[in-house]
Amino acid sequence: MSRVRAAALLLATVIVAAWWLTEPRPMSADELPDHAADATAGERIFWAGGCASCHATPVDGKRAKDENKLLLGGGLELDTPYGIFRVPNISSNKEDGIGDWTMIQFVNAMQRGVSPGRQHYYPSFPYTSYAKIPATDIMDLKAYLDTLSSMPGQVADHALEFPWTLRRGIGAWKRRYLDTEPVIRFETASPPIEQGRELVEGAGHCGECHTERDSFGGLVTDRWLAGAPNPEGRGRIPNITPAGKNISEWSASDIAYYLESGFTPEYDTVGGTMVAVQENMARLTKADRDAIASYLKSIPPLENQAVE
Amino acid sequence: MSYPARILITFIAVIIGGVAAATADDDPRHERHELMEDVGKAAKPVGKMLKGEAEYDLDVLMTSLQTFQNVSTKFGDLFPPGTETGMDTEAAPAIWEDREGFEQALADWREAIDAAITAKPINLEDAKPVAGAVFKTCKGCHDTYRLADD
């Protein structure tokens, strides 16, 4: 009898602990900084963050180009080992998009991965990087998104494989991988390097592709930006630390020029998934691109991983 | 000739042919790679001038444009059937799937080169738009018709 009671108690404890461990942890509205959101400043975060690369509605089955990048009705499908992720509508439409979200709902989505209905988002939406953006920038971004066109039409749900259908489990994952702290701490960093850090670690979410992941899909920060297998094709995503095979030969101005024009110092052009990234970076100011280059020249140099 | 002997000879011929094709300098895959290397080398000094890292020099620009023009007139012939893969080619399947689009991209490139040659820009300010237009066609074609780097 007492054994049964002990087992029941243990089970209850495990359930309570699991519930607590996986609980969504949004911020409350009074944690928001006192800041008047500025749409012009938000446009910078929009391009740095690559929002359009996923959320712009595809045109004739291809990723949107030019002014179509501002039509954020979603609908792109990401075919992954976990199943198919369908990118949602984030246009200013009040029913189908995010036009009626409050500021705190938007900040929680971007920086805590929690929806207005208190559900976890899947980390295919790179909120683990966006968590490192200054909150004031996120507020500016919302002001900018509010100025863009309203697009009707909801996107169907993701079609994932079990057990990835259990969103609640993401809560435990976040406890391990979601934090707002810088990845690289410089003892003394010039303002451009700090500006570059915010852009690379935060909005630019460069680490999401350029850093290896562990078996739980979290970034291995000891191998920060040292390259990773290419999830969408052949070869590897390159090492962009100062010791990276190709980039070690590039000057800071070569890096900045590449982000602006798409040309490498050898006058080859940007390829693959980096094309869309480069086109977004081209919309930033020269000062921002120079800041990204300064940061990339300042982070710990890591040798390329021996390719299996 | 007996049937097995014929098979054997065919087999040997295919092997020799295959090895020859994979190593020959005149393989289109090799040739088109070399030509693109030439284009890259010719683009470099022009890029330096456009970025303001080198003094503007019309002769340098014209020499590079000449290289581009030479390559652009023969480049389209170097993608015959059977050269879709192998020899580390970075040619994208789209070249064969959408030949018309590929030819159009090459035509755009030639047009931009011709316009820059005709313009003969005497200073950097005049060179920027016409040379920039040529560079833009490089990227335009690569985005669709070349595979991503490893």
Short mmCIF file of C-alpha atoms in Angstrom, two decimals:
data_model
loop_
_atom_site.label_atom_id
_atom_site.label_comp_id
_atom_site.label_asym_id
_atom_site.label_seq_id
_atom_site.Cartn_x
_atom_site.Cartn_y
_atom_site.Cartn_z
CA MET A 1 0.00 0.00 0.00
CA SER A 2 2.71 2.45 0.99
CA ARG A 3 4.65 1.39 -2.08
CA VAL A 4 1.77 2.32 -4.33
CA ARG A 5 1.46 5.62 -2.54
CA ALA A 6 5.19 6.31 -3.01
CA ALA A 7 4.96 5.51 -6.72
CA ALA A 8 1.96 7.79 -7.12
CA LEU A 9 3.76 10.54 -5.27
CA LEU A 10 6.83 10.12 -7.47
CA LEU A 11 4.73 10.20 -10.63
CA ALA A 12 2.94 13.33 -9.47
CA THR A 13 6.28 14.98 -8.67
CA VAL A 14 7.63 14.12 -12.12
CA ILE A 15 4.53 15.52 -13.81
CA VAL A 16 4.63 18.73 -11.80
CA ALA A 17 8.37 19.12 -12.45
CA ALA A 18 7.93 18.49 -16.18
CA TRP A 19 5.06 20.94 -16.29
CA TRP A 20 7.12 23.57 -14.51
CA LEU A 21 10.19 22.87 -16.65
CA THR A 22 8.35 23.26 -19.93
CA GLU A 23 6.22 26.25 -18.99
CA PRO A 24 6.31 29.29 -21.33
CA ARG A 25 8.04 32.24 -19.66
CA PRO A 26 6.92 35.46 -21.31
CA MET A 27 7.95 38.90 -20.10
CA SER A 28 5.34 41.13 -18.54
CA ALA A 29 4.47 44.48 -20.11
CA ASP A 30 6.09 46.46 -17.28
CA GLU A 31 9.48 44.92 -18.17
CA LEU A 32 9.45 46.78 -21.50
CA PRO A 33 11.84 49.71 -21.70
CA ASP A 34 10.40 53.21 -21.87
CA HIS A 35 10.89 53.81 -25.57
CA ALA A 36 9.00 55.56 -28.36
CA ALA A 37 9.11 53.05 -31.22
CA ASP A 38 10.55 54.45 -34.44
CA ALA A 39 9.60 52.82 -37.75
CA THR A 40 12.63 54.16 -39.63
CA ALA A 41 15.00 52.61 -37.10
CA GLY A 42 12.91 49.44 -37.31
CA GLU A 43 13.53 49.10 -41.04
CA ARG A 44 17.22 48.54 -40.26
CA ILE A 45 16.33 45.63 -37.95
CA PHE A 46 13.93 44.27 -40.57
CA TRP A 47 16.72 43.91 -43.14
CA ALA A 48 19.38 42.86 -40.67
CA GLY A 49 16.99 40.23 -39.31
CA GLY A 50 16.18 38.77 -42.71
CA CYS A 51 12.45 38.68 -41.88
CA ALA A 52 11.53 38.77 -45.56
CA SER A 53 13.71 35.80 -46.44
CA CYS A 54 11.22 33.50 -44.75
CA HIS A 55 8.01 35.51 -44.31
CA ALA A 56 7.67 37.13 -47.76
CA THR A 57 5.09 35.21 -49.76
CA PRO A 58 6.82 33.18 -52.52
CA VAL A 59 6.15 34.33 -56.08
CA ASP A 60 5.63 31.54 -58.64
CA GLY A 61 7.14 29.04 -56.23
CA LYS A 62 10.34 31.06 -55.83
CA ARG A 63 11.52 33.27 -53.00
CA ALA A 64 10.27 36.83 -53.35
CA LYS A 65 12.61 39.47 -54.78
CA ASP A 66 12.81 43.27 -54.54
CA GLU A 67 9.58 45.03 -53.51
CA ASN A 68 7.77 41.69 -53.10
CA LYS A 69 9.95 41.16 -50.02
CA LEU A 70 7.65 43.58 -48.22
CA LEU A 71 4.56 41.39 -48.69
CA LEU A 72 4.75 39.28 -45.55
CA GLY A 73 1.83 36.91 -46.03
CA GLY A 74 4.02 33.87 -45.35
CA GLY A 75 3.45 30.51 -47.00
CA LEU A 76 7.03 29.39 -47.59
CA GLU A 77 7.52 25.73 -46.66
CA LEU A 78 10.69 24.54 -44.95
CA ASP A 79 11.24 20.84 -45.49
CA THR A 80 13.32 19.60 -42.54
CA PRO A 81 14.11 16.30 -40.81
CA TYR A 82 11.44 17.21 -38.23
CA GLY A 83 8.76 17.63 -40.87
CA ILE A 84 7.44 20.59 -42.82
CA PHE A 85 7.41 24.01 -41.21
CA ARG A 86 5.01 26.48 -42.82
CA VAL A 87 6.03 30.09 -42.36
CA PRO A 88 3.16 32.19 -40.97
CA ASN A 89 1.65 35.49 -42.11
CA ILE A 90 3.29 38.38 -40.19
CA SER A 91 1.74 41.15 -42.27
CA SER A 92 -0.22 43.95 -40.63
CA ASN A 93 -3.52 42.14 -41.33
CA LYS A 94 -5.51 42.16 -38.10
CA GLU A 95 -7.19 38.77 -38.55
CA ASP A 96 -4.62 36.70 -40.44
CA GLY A 97 -1.40 38.53 -39.65
CA ILE A 98 -0.05 40.19 -36.52
CA GLY A 99 -1.63 43.62 -37.00
CA ASP A 100 -3.60 43.49 -33.75
CA TRP A 101 -0.73 42.33 -31.54
CA THR A 102 0.30 44.49 -28.63
CA MET A 103 3.91 45.55 -28.17
CA ILE A 104 4.51 43.05 -25.37
CA GLN A 105 3.02 40.21 -27.44
CA PHE A 106 5.41 41.06 -30.27
CA VAL A 107 8.45 41.30 -27.99
CA ASN A 108 7.58 37.96 -26.37
CA ALA A 109 7.29 36.30 -29.76
CA MET A 110 10.62 37.69 -30.93
CA GLN A 111 12.64 37.31 -27.75
CA ARG A 112 11.01 34.54 -25.72
CA GLY A 113 9.55 32.43 -28.51
CA VAL A 114 6.10 32.62 -26.91
CA SER A 115 2.93 33.31 -28.90
CA PRO A 116 0.12 35.62 -27.73
CA GLY A 117 -1.76 32.40 -26.83
CA ARG A 118 1.17 31.38 -24.57
CA GLN A 119 2.37 28.59 -26.83
CA HIS A 120 6.02 27.90 -27.60
CA TYR A 121 7.21 28.65 -31.10
CA TYR A 122 9.51 26.17 -32.77
CA PRO A 123 13.10 27.41 -32.94
CA SER A 124 12.95 27.30 -36.75
CA PHE A 125 11.93 30.88 -35.95
CA PRO A 126 15.36 32.02 -34.69
CA TYR A 127 14.24 33.70 -31.47
CA THR A 128 17.28 32.33 -29.64
CA SER A 129 19.27 34.84 -31.71
CA TYR A 130 16.64 37.57 -31.65
CA ALA A 131 16.66 37.33 -27.82
CA LYS A 132 20.06 39.05 -28.01
CA ILE A 133 18.71 42.13 -29.82
CA PRO A 134 18.20 45.22 -27.63
CA ALA A 135 14.49 45.32 -26.75
CA THR A 136 14.22 48.90 -28.01
CA ASP A 137 15.22 47.66 -31.49
CA ILE A 138 12.45 45.05 -31.37
CA MET A 139 9.96 47.78 -30.53
CA ASP A 140 11.20 49.81 -33.51
CA LEU A 141 10.80 46.74 -35.71
CA LYS A 142 7.16 46.40 -34.73
CA ALA A 143 6.58 50.05 -35.63
CA TYR A 144 8.09 49.34 -39.06
CA LEU A 145 6.08 46.13 -39.65
CA ASP A 146 2.92 48.09 -38.81
CA THR A 147 3.62 50.33 -41.84
CA LEU A 148 3.74 47.41 -44.33
CA SER A 149 0.85 46.05 -46.40
CA SER A 150 -1.89 43.95 -44.89
CA MET A 151 -2.03 40.54 -46.55
CA PRO A 152 -5.12 38.37 -46.10
CA GLY A 153 -4.91 34.61 -45.74
CA GLN A 154 -3.80 32.31 -42.97
CA VAL A 155 -1.10 29.74 -43.54
CA ALA A 156 -1.83 26.11 -42.63
CA ASP A 157 -0.18 24.59 -39.55
CA HIS A 158 3.19 22.89 -39.63
CA ALA A 159 3.13 19.20 -40.56
CA LEU A 160 5.66 17.67 -38.18
CA GLU A 161 6.55 14.15 -37.17
CA PHE A 162 5.82 12.85 -33.69
CA PRO A 163 7.27 13.67 -31.09
CA TRP A 164 8.02 17.13 -32.53
CA THR A 165 4.29 17.79 -32.51
CA LEU A 166 4.51 18.22 -28.72
CA ARG A 167 5.19 21.94 -28.48
CA ARG A 168 5.30 21.93 -24.74
CA GLY A 169 8.66 20.13 -24.81
CA ILE A 170 10.27 23.19 -26.38
CA GLY A 171 10.03 24.80 -22.95
CA ALA A 172 12.71 22.47 -21.60
CA TRP A 173 14.86 23.09 -24.68
CA LYS A 174 14.60 26.84 -24.17
CA ARG A 175 15.76 26.55 -20.56
CA ARG A 176 19.01 25.23 -21.93
CA TYR A 177 19.45 27.25 -25.13
CA LEU A 178 17.58 30.55 -24.82
CA ASP A 179 19.40 33.40 -23.18
CA THR A 180 19.88 37.09 -23.79
CA GLU A 181 23.58 37.21 -22.91
CA PRO A 182 26.27 37.93 -25.54
CA VAL A 183 27.95 34.87 -27.04
CA ILE A 184 31.35 36.55 -27.24
CA ARG A 185 32.44 38.86 -24.45
CA PHE A 186 35.22 41.25 -25.36
CA GLU A 187 37.31 42.63 -22.53
CA THR A 188 37.57 45.93 -24.31
CA ALA A 189 35.61 46.42 -27.46
CA SER A 190 35.32 49.52 -29.60
CA PRO A 191 31.77 50.75 -30.28
CA PRO A 192 31.82 49.37 -33.87
CA ILE A 193 32.69 45.89 -32.58
CA GLU A 194 29.81 46.03 -30.09
CA GLN A 195 27.53 47.28 -32.88
CA GLY A 196 28.72 44.37 -35.02
CA ARG A 197 28.13 41.94 -32.16
CA GLU A 198 24.51 43.03 -31.85
CA LEU A 199 24.01 42.62 -35.59
CA VAL A 200 25.78 39.27 -35.96
CA GLU A 201 24.69 37.52 -32.75
CA GLY A 202 21.26 39.15 -32.67
CA ALA A 203 19.27 40.30 -35.67
CA GLY A 204 21.59 38.83 -38.33
CA HIS A 205 21.29 35.41 -36.61
CA CYS A 206 24.48 34.39 -38.44
CA GLY A 207 25.21 31.67 -35.88
CA GLU A 208 22.07 29.75 -36.83
CA CYS A 209 23.80 28.50 -40.00
CA HIS A 210 27.49 29.19 -39.40
CA THR A 211 27.70 27.38 -36.03
CA GLU A 212 27.44 23.63 -35.45
CA ARG A 213 24.54 22.20 -33.50
CA ASP A 214 24.61 19.53 -30.82
CA SER A 215 22.38 16.46 -30.86
CA PHE A 216 19.49 18.47 -29.35
CA GLY A 217 19.70 21.07 -32.10
CA GLY A 218 21.24 23.75 -29.89
CA LEU A 219 24.21 25.82 -31.03
CA VAL A 220 27.65 24.71 -29.83
CA THR A 221 28.90 28.13 -28.75
CA ASP A 222 32.47 26.83 -28.25
CA ARG A 223 32.52 26.48 -32.02
CA TRP A 224 30.96 29.91 -32.60
CA LEU A 225 30.80 30.72 -36.35
CA ALA A 226 33.38 28.04 -37.16
CA GLY A 227 31.21 26.48 -39.87
CA ALA A 228 28.65 23.69 -39.94
CA PRO A 229 27.13 21.06 -42.25
CA ASN A 230 24.86 22.63 -44.86
CA PRO A 231 21.27 21.72 -43.95
CA GLU A 232 19.97 22.60 -47.42
CA GLY A 233 22.46 21.12 -49.80
CA ARG A 234 25.93 19.94 -50.47
CA GLY A 235 29.10 20.91 -48.67
CA ARG A 236 29.47 22.95 -45.53
CA ILE A 237 28.45 26.42 -44.41
CA PRO A 238 31.82 28.16 -44.15
CA ASN A 239 33.86 29.00 -41.09
CA ILE A 240 33.74 32.80 -40.79
CA THR A 241 36.03 33.20 -37.77
CA PRO A 242 39.38 34.91 -38.48
CA ALA A 243 40.92 31.44 -39.03
CA GLY A 244 38.30 30.35 -41.59
CA LYS A 245 39.76 28.77 -44.71
CA ASN A 246 38.81 31.53 -47.14
CA ILE A 247 37.88 34.46 -44.97
CA SER A 248 41.29 34.52 -43.24
CA GLU A 249 42.63 36.07 -46.44
CA TRP A 250 39.96 38.78 -46.50
CA SER A 251 40.42 42.23 -45.03
CA ALA A 252 37.64 43.86 -43.02
CA SER A 253 36.82 46.01 -46.05
CA ASP A 254 36.66 42.87 -48.24
CA ILE A 255 34.03 41.46 -45.87
CA ALA A 256 32.05 44.71 -45.89
CA TYR A 257 32.25 44.91 -49.70
CA TYR A 258 31.10 41.31 -50.04
CA LEU A 259 28.04 42.06 -47.91
CA GLU A 260 27.34 45.16 -50.00
CA SER A 261 27.96 43.82 -53.52
CA GLY A 262 27.99 40.02 -53.30
CA PHE A 263 31.52 39.86 -54.73
CA THR A 264 34.36 38.02 -53.02
CA PRO A 265 37.88 39.50 -53.25
CA GLU A 266 38.47 37.07 -56.14
CA TYR A 267 35.38 38.41 -57.89
CA ASP A 268 33.46 35.25 -57.50
CA THR A 269 29.91 35.93 -56.39
CA VAL A 270 27.96 34.96 -53.32
CA GLY A 271 26.15 31.63 -53.71
CA GLY A 272 23.41 29.45 -52.30
CA THR A 273 21.39 30.50 -49.28
CA MET A 274 23.83 33.37 -48.65
CA VAL A 275 22.46 35.22 -51.71
CA ALA A 276 19.32 36.26 -49.86
CA VAL A 277 21.33 37.16 -46.76
CA GLN A 278 23.74 39.32 -48.73
CA GLU A 279 20.89 41.11 -50.49
CA ASN A 280 19.44 41.98 -47.08
CA MET A 281 22.79 43.16 -45.75
CA ALA A 282 23.16 45.37 -48.82
CA ARG A 283 20.18 47.36 -47.47
CA LEU A 284 22.04 48.29 -44.27
CA THR A 285 24.31 51.30 -43.96
CA LYS A 286 28.01 51.09 -44.72
CA ALA A 287 28.65 51.74 -41.02
CA ASP A 288 26.64 48.63 -40.10
CA ARG A 289 28.44 46.45 -42.66
CA ASP A 290 31.80 47.78 -41.43
CA ALA A 291 30.72 46.99 -37.87
CA ILE A 292 29.88 43.40 -38.84
CA ALA A 293 33.31 43.08 -40.47
CA SER A 294 35.06 44.48 -37.36
CA TYR A 295 33.25 41.99 -35.16
CA LEU A 296 34.09 39.05 -37.43
CA LYS A 297 37.76 40.09 -37.38
CA SER A 298 37.72 40.26 -33.56
CA ILE A 299 36.11 36.97 -32.50
CA PRO A 300 38.22 33.95 -31.45
CA PRO A 301 39.83 32.29 -34.48
CA LEU A 302 38.82 28.62 -34.71
CA GLU A 303 40.29 26.12 -37.13
CA ASN A 304 38.03 24.45 -39.66
CA GLN A 305 36.54 21.22 -38.41
CA ALA A 306 38.13 18.21 -40.13
CA VAL A 307 35.51 17.09 -42.64
CA GLU A 308 34.40 13.55 -42.07
CA MET B 1 34.42 -11.12 -83.77
CA SER B 2 32.88 -13.20 -81.07
CA TYR B 3 30.19 -11.66 -78.92
CA PRO B 4 32.20 -11.69 -75.65
CA ALA B 5 35.21 -10.12 -77.41
CA ARG B 6 33.02 -7.34 -78.78
CA ILE B 7 31.68 -6.66 -75.31
CA LEU B 8 35.19 -6.60 -73.90
CA ILE B 9 36.43 -4.16 -76.55
CA THR B 10 33.42 -1.91 -76.07
CA PHE B 11 34.01 -2.01 -72.35
CA ILE B 12 37.68 -1.07 -72.71
CA ALA B 13 36.81 1.71 -75.16
CA VAL B 14 34.29 3.16 -72.73
CA ILE B 15 36.81 3.10 -69.89
CA ILE B 16 39.53 4.74 -71.99
CA GLY B 17 37.08 7.26 -73.34
CA GLY B 18 35.82 8.03 -69.87
CA VAL B 19 39.29 8.49 -68.43
CA ALA B 20 40.30 10.68 -71.37
CA ALA B 21 37.20 12.83 -70.99
CA ALA B 22 37.77 13.22 -67.29
CA THR B 23 41.34 14.42 -67.65
CA ALA B 24 41.49 16.18 -71.02
CA ASP B 25 42.20 19.88 -70.97
CA ASP B 26 39.75 20.44 -73.77
CA ASP B 27 36.85 19.01 -71.83
CA PRO B 28 34.18 21.73 -71.81
CA ARG B 29 33.92 21.44 -68.02
CA HIS B 30 37.59 22.27 -67.72
CA GLU B 31 37.50 24.98 -70.36
CA ARG B 32 34.49 26.80 -68.95
CA HIS B 33 36.06 26.73 -65.51
CA GLU B 34 39.27 28.25 -66.83
CA LEU B 35 37.36 30.94 -68.70
CA MET B 36 35.51 31.93 -65.54
CA GLU B 37 38.82 32.11 -63.71
CA ASP B 38 40.02 34.51 -66.44
CA VAL B 39 36.91 36.62 -65.95
CA GLY B 40 37.49 36.78 -62.20
CA LYS B 41 41.10 37.82 -62.70
CA ALA B 42 40.05 40.51 -65.17
CA ALA B 43 37.31 41.76 -62.83
CA LYS B 44 39.69 42.26 -59.93
CA PRO B 45 41.51 45.42 -61.14
CA VAL B 46 38.19 46.92 -62.24
CA GLY B 47 36.70 46.25 -58.81
CA LYS B 48 39.67 47.96 -57.16
CA MET B 49 39.07 51.07 -59.25
CA LEU B 50 35.34 51.06 -58.52
CA LYS B 51 36.04 50.76 -54.80
CA GLY B 52 38.54 53.63 -55.00
CA GLU B 53 41.45 51.37 -54.01
CA ALA B 54 43.23 52.01 -57.31
CA GLU B 55 43.59 55.03 -59.61
CA TYR B 56 41.09 55.03 -62.46
CA ASP B 57 42.66 53.92 -65.74
CA LEU B 58 40.60 53.57 -68.92
CA ASP B 59 43.12 51.13 -70.46
CA VAL B 60 42.76 48.76 -67.53
CA LEU B 61 39.00 48.87 -67.85
CA MET B 62 39.05 48.32 -71.62
CA THR B 63 41.48 45.37 -71.35
CA SER B 64 39.20 43.71 -68.81
CA LEU B 65 36.09 44.39 -70.87
CA GLN B 66 37.84 42.81 -73.86
CA THR B 67 38.50 39.68 -71.81
CA PHE B 68 34.86 39.57 -70.74
CA GLN B 69 33.76 39.98 -74.35
CA ASN B 70 35.97 37.16 -75.61
CA VAL B 71 34.69 34.82 -72.96
CA SER B 72 31.06 35.83 -73.33
CA THR B 73 30.94 34.95 -77.03
CA LYS B 74 32.11 31.36 -76.58
CA PHE B 75 30.91 30.56 -73.08
CA GLY B 76 27.40 29.40 -74.04
CA ASP B 77 28.79 26.60 -76.27
CA LEU B 78 30.58 24.92 -73.38
CA PHE B 79 27.55 23.24 -71.83
CA PRO B 80 26.81 20.31 -74.14
CA PRO B 81 24.67 17.41 -72.92
CA GLY B 82 26.74 15.00 -70.84
CA THR B 83 28.64 17.72 -69.00
CA GLU B 84 25.99 18.35 -66.38
CA THR B 85 28.10 16.81 -63.64
CA GLY B 86 31.63 15.63 -62.97
CA MET B 87 35.01 17.34 -62.73
CA ASP B 88 33.69 19.38 -59.81
CA THR B 89 31.56 21.45 -62.12
CA GLU B 90 29.61 24.23 -60.46
CA ALA B 91 27.20 24.46 -63.36
CA ALA B 92 23.64 24.25 -62.03
CA PRO B 93 21.10 21.83 -63.55
CA ALA B 94 19.08 24.95 -64.41
CA ILE B 95 21.39 25.52 -67.41
CA TRP B 96 20.00 22.41 -69.07
CA GLU B 97 16.51 22.69 -67.65
CA ASP B 98 16.05 26.30 -68.74
CA ARG B 99 18.39 26.78 -71.67
CA GLU B 100 16.49 29.80 -72.90
CA GLY B 101 16.88 31.60 -69.59
CA PHE B 102 20.57 30.78 -69.51
CA GLU B 103 21.09 32.11 -73.05
CA GLN B 104 19.19 35.24 -72.06
CA ALA B 105 21.45 35.74 -69.03
CA LEU B 106 24.49 35.45 -71.32
CA ALA B 107 22.91 37.90 -73.78
CA ASP B 108 22.37 40.36 -70.91
CA TRP B 109 26.01 40.01 -70.00
CA ARG B 110 27.18 40.66 -73.61
CA GLU B 111 24.86 43.64 -73.88
CA ALA B 112 26.25 45.22 -70.72
CA ILE B 113 29.83 44.60 -71.89
CA ASP B 114 29.13 46.15 -75.31
CA ALA B 115 27.52 49.18 -73.71
CA ALA B 116 30.53 49.72 -71.45
CA ILE B 117 32.96 49.37 -74.36
CA THR B 118 30.97 51.84 -76.43
CA ALA B 119 30.78 54.28 -73.52
CA LYS B 120 34.59 54.41 -73.11
CA PRO B 121 34.20 56.19 -69.75
CA ILE B 122 37.02 58.70 -69.25
CA ASN B 123 36.60 59.00 -65.50
CA LEU B 124 35.51 56.93 -62.53
CA GLU B 125 32.20 58.70 -62.22
CA ASP B 126 31.22 57.73 -65.76
CA ALA B 127 32.66 54.24 -65.37
CA LYS B 128 30.68 53.36 -62.24
CA PRO B 129 27.24 52.89 -63.82
CA VAL B 130 28.40 51.03 -66.95
CA ALA B 131 30.94 48.79 -65.21
CA GLY B 132 28.52 48.29 -62.34
CA ALA B 133 25.93 47.06 -64.85
CA VAL B 134 28.38 44.44 -66.13
CA PHE B 135 29.11 43.24 -62.59
CA LYS B 136 25.42 43.01 -61.89
CA THR B 137 24.98 40.54 -64.76
CA CYS B 138 27.66 38.28 -63.22
CA LYS B 139 25.65 37.95 -60.06
CA GLY B 140 22.34 37.76 -61.92
CA CYS B 141 23.48 34.68 -63.84
CA HIS B 142 25.31 33.01 -60.94
CA ASP B 143 22.30 33.23 -58.62
CA THR B 144 20.34 30.88 -60.90
CA TYR B 145 22.80 28.98 -63.05
CA ARG B 146 25.70 28.23 -60.75
CA LEU B 147 25.74 25.94 -57.73
CA ALA B 148 26.66 27.36 -54.36
CA ASP B 149 30.26 27.12 -53.21
CA ASP B 150 31.20 24.35 -50.86
#
